[in-house]
Tab-separated table of C-alpha atoms in Angstrom:
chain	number	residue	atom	x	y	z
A	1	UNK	CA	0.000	0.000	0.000
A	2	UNK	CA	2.562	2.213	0.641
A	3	UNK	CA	4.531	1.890	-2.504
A	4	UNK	CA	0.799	2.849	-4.189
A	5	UNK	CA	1.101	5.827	-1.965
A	6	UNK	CA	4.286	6.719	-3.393
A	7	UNK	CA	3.139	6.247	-6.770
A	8	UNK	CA	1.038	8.382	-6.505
A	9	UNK	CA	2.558	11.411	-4.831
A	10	UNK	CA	5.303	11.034	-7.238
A	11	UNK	CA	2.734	11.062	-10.170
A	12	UNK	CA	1.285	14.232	-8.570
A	13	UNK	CA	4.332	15.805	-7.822
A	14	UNK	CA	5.567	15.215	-11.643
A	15	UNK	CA	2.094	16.659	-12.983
A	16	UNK	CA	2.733	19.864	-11.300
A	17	UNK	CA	6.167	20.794	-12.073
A	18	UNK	CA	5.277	20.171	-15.764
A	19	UNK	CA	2.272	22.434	-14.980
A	20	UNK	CA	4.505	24.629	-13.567
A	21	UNK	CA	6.669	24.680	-17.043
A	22	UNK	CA	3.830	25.066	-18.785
A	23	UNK	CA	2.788	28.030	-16.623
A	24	UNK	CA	6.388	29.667	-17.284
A	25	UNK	CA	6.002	28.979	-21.091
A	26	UNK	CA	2.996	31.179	-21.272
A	27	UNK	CA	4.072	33.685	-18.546
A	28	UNK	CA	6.791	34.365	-21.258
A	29	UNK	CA	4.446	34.917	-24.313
A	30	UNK	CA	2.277	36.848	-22.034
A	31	UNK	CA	5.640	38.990	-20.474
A	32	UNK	CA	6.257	39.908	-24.421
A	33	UNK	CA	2.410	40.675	-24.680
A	34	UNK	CA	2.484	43.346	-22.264
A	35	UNK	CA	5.690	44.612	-23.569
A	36	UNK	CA	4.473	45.309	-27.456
A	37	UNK	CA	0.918	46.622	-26.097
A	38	UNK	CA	2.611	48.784	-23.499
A	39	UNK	CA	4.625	49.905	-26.696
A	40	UNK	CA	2.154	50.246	-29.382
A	41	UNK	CA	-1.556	50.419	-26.956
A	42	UNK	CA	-3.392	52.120	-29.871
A	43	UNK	CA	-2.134	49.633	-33.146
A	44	UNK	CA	-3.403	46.905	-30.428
A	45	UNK	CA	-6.723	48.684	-29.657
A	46	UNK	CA	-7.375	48.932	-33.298
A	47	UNK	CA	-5.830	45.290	-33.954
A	48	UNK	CA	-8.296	43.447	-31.592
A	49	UNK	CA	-11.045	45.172	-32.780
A	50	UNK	CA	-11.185	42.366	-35.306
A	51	UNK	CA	-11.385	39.832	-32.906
A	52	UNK	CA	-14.938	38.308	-32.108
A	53	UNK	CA	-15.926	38.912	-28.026
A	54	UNK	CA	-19.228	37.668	-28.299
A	55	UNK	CA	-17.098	33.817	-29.375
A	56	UNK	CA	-14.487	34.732	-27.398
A	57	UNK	CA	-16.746	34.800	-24.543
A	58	UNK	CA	-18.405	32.108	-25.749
A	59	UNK	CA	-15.280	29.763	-25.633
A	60	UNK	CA	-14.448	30.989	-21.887
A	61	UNK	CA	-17.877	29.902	-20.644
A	62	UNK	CA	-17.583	26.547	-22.443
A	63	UNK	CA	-14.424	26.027	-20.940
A	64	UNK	CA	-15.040	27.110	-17.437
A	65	UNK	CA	-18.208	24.297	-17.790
A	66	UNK	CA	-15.767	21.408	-18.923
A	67	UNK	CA	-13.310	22.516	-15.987
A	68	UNK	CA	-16.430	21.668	-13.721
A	69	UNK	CA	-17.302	18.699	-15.750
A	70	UNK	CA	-13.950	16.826	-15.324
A	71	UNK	CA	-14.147	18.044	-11.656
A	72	UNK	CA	-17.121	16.111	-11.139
A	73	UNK	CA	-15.694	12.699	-13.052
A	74	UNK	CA	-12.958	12.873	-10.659
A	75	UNK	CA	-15.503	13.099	-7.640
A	76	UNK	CA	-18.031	9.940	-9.413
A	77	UNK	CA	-14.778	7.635	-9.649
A	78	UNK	CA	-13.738	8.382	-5.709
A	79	UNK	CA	-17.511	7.693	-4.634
A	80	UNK	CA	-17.192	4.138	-7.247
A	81	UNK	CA	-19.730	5.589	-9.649
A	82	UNK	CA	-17.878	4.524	-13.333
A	83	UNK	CA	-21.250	5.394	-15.275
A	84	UNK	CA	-21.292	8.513	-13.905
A	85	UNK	CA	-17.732	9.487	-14.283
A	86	UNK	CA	-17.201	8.330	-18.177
A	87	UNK	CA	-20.667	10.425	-18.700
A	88	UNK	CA	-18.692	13.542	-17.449
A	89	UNK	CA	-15.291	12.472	-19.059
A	90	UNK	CA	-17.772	13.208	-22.643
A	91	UNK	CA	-19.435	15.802	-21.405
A	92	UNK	CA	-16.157	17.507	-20.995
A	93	UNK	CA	-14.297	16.046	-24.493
A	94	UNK	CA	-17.825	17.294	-26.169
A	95	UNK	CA	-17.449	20.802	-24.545
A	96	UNK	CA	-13.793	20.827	-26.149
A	97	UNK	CA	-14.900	19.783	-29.457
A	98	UNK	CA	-17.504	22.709	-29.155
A	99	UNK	CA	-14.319	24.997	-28.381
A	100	UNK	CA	-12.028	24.233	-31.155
A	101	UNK	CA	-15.049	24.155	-33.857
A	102	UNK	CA	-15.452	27.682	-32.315
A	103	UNK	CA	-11.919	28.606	-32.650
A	104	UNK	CA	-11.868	26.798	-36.594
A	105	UNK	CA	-14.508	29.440	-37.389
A	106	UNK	CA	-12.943	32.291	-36.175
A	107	UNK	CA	-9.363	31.751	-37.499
A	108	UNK	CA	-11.414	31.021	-40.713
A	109	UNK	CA	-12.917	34.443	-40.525
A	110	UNK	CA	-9.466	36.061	-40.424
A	111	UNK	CA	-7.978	33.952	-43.047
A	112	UNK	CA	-11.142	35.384	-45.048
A	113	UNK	CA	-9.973	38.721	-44.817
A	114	UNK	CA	-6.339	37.358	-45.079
A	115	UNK	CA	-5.572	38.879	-40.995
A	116	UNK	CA	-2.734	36.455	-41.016
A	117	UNK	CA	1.156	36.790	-41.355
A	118	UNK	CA	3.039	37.142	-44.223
A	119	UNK	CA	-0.482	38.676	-46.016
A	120	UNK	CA	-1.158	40.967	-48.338
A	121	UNK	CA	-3.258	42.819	-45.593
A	122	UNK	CA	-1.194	42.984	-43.356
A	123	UNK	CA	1.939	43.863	-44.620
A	124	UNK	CA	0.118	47.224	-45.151
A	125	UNK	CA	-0.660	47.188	-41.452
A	126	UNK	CA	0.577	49.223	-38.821
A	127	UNK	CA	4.015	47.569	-36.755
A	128	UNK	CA	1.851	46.976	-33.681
A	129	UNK	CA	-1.422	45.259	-35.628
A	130	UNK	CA	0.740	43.022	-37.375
A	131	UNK	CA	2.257	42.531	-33.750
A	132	UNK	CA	-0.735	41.505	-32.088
A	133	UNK	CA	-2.065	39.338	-35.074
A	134	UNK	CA	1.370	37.542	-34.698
A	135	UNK	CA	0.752	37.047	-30.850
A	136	UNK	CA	-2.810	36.109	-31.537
A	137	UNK	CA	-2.039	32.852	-33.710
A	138	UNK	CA	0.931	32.165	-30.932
A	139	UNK	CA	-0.747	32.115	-27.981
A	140	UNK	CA	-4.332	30.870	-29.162
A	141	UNK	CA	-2.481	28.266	-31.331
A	142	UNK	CA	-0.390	27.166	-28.677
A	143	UNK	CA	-3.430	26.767	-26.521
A	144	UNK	CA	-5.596	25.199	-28.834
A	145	UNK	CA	-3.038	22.233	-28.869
A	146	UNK	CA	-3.450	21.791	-25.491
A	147	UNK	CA	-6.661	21.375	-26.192
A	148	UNK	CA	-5.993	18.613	-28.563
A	149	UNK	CA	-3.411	16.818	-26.086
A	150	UNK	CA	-5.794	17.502	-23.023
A	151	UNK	CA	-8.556	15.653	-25.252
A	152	UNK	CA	-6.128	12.360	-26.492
A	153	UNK	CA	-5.844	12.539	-22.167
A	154	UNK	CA	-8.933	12.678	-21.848
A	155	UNK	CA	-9.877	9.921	-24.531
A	156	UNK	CA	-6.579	7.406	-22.670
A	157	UNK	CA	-8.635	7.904	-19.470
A	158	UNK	CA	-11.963	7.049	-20.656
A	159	UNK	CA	-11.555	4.061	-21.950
A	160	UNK	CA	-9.214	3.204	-18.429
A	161	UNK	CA	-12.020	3.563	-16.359
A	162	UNK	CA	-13.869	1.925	-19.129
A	163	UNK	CA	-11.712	-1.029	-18.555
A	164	UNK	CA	-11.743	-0.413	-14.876
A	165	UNK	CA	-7.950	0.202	-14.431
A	166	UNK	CA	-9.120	3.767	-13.312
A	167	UNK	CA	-11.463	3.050	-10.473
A	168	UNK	CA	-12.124	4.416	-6.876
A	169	UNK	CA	-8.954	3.200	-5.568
A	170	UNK	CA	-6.783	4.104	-8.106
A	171	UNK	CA	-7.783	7.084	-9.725
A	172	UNK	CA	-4.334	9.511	-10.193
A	173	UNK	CA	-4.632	8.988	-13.601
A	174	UNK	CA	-7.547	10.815	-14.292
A	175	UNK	CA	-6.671	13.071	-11.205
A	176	UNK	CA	-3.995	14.594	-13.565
A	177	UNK	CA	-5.473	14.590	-16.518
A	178	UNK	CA	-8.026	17.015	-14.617
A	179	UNK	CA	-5.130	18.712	-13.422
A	180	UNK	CA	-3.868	19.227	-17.171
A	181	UNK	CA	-7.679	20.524	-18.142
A	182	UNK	CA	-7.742	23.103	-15.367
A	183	UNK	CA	-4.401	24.236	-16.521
A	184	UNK	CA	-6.003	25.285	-19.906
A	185	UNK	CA	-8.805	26.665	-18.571
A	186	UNK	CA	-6.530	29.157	-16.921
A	187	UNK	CA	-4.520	29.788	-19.139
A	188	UNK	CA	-7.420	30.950	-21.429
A	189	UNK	CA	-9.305	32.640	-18.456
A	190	UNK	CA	-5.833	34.855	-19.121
A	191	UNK	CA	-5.770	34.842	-23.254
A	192	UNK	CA	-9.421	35.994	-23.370
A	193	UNK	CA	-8.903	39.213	-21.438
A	194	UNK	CA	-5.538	40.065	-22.958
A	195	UNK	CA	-6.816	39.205	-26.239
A	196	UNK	CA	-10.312	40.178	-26.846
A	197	UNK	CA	-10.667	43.019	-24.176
A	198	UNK	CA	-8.023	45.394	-25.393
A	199	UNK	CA	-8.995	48.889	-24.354
């Protein structure tokens, strides 16, 4: 029992320090963010004028769901309930589908008008527009990938409990992969405001 116990703080303990990384990764974009907008404030405000709040919002309120969602999975596998806890493990995968058809959309509106870089556009753009577009596809495509690996987790864990290797006595597993979800949740709770709510 005890070596489980290790196991398991050591699986924990691992889990955060790569959060922790991961944290560090975007403080970075985020510290060059506030550099640029500090730098060019109005090229930004006009920049993010193109960007959609009303999906943007959208997107945070999905997320902050499927943060409760995979909460709640965690809590049905420590109380034995498997039914109950793959249920939530979709609900939460289906709220991230929602989120990147969302975000598919929108960077297919900007493609539309060719917002991207290395366009026509915006190489006739001001320095700090082209800036923030730049940033924009960074950080929100760096994000959406976690999406996609926070998903493939999500997918691994399913079918664990599925098969009943995640189960009420051993549920780390799925403990971290909630872990992992929360992390982009936050990390977008962060993008949206910077992003969408330039002022």
């Amino acid at each position: 029992m005890s070596h489980d116990m290790r196991d398991d703080i050591g699986s924990k303990m691992g889990m955060w320090i790569f959060i922790f990384t991961e944290l560090f990764l975007f403080g970075g974009l985020f510290l060059v963010y506030a550099v640029f907008r500090a730098k060019y404030s109005a090229d930004f405000h006009v920049a993010a004028e193109e960007l959609n709040v009303f999906v943007g919002t959208m997107n945070t309120v999905i997320l902050l769901v499927s943060s409760a969602t995979v909460a709640m999975s965690i809590t049905a596998i420590q109380r034995g309930n498997k039914k109950l806890a793959m249920r939530f493990i979709i609900a939460t995968v289906l709220l991230a589908g929602v989120f990147m058809v969302n975000k598919y959309f929108e960077w297919g509106h900007k493609f539309e008008y060719q917002l991207y870089p290395g366009s026509e556009v915006m190489k006739n753009m001001e320095h700090g527009e082209i800036l923030f577009f730049s940033l924009y596809y960074m950080m929100t495509g760096l994000h959406a990938l976690h999406v996609i690996v926070g998903v493939v987790l999500l997918a691994v864990v399913f079918f664990r409990v599925k098969q009943g290797v995640v189960n009420k006595d051993n549920y780390v597993f799925l403990e971290n992969s909630g872990l992992y979800w929360h992390l982009v949740d936050f990390i977008w709770i962060f993008l949206f405001p910077l992003l969408y709510l330039v002022t």
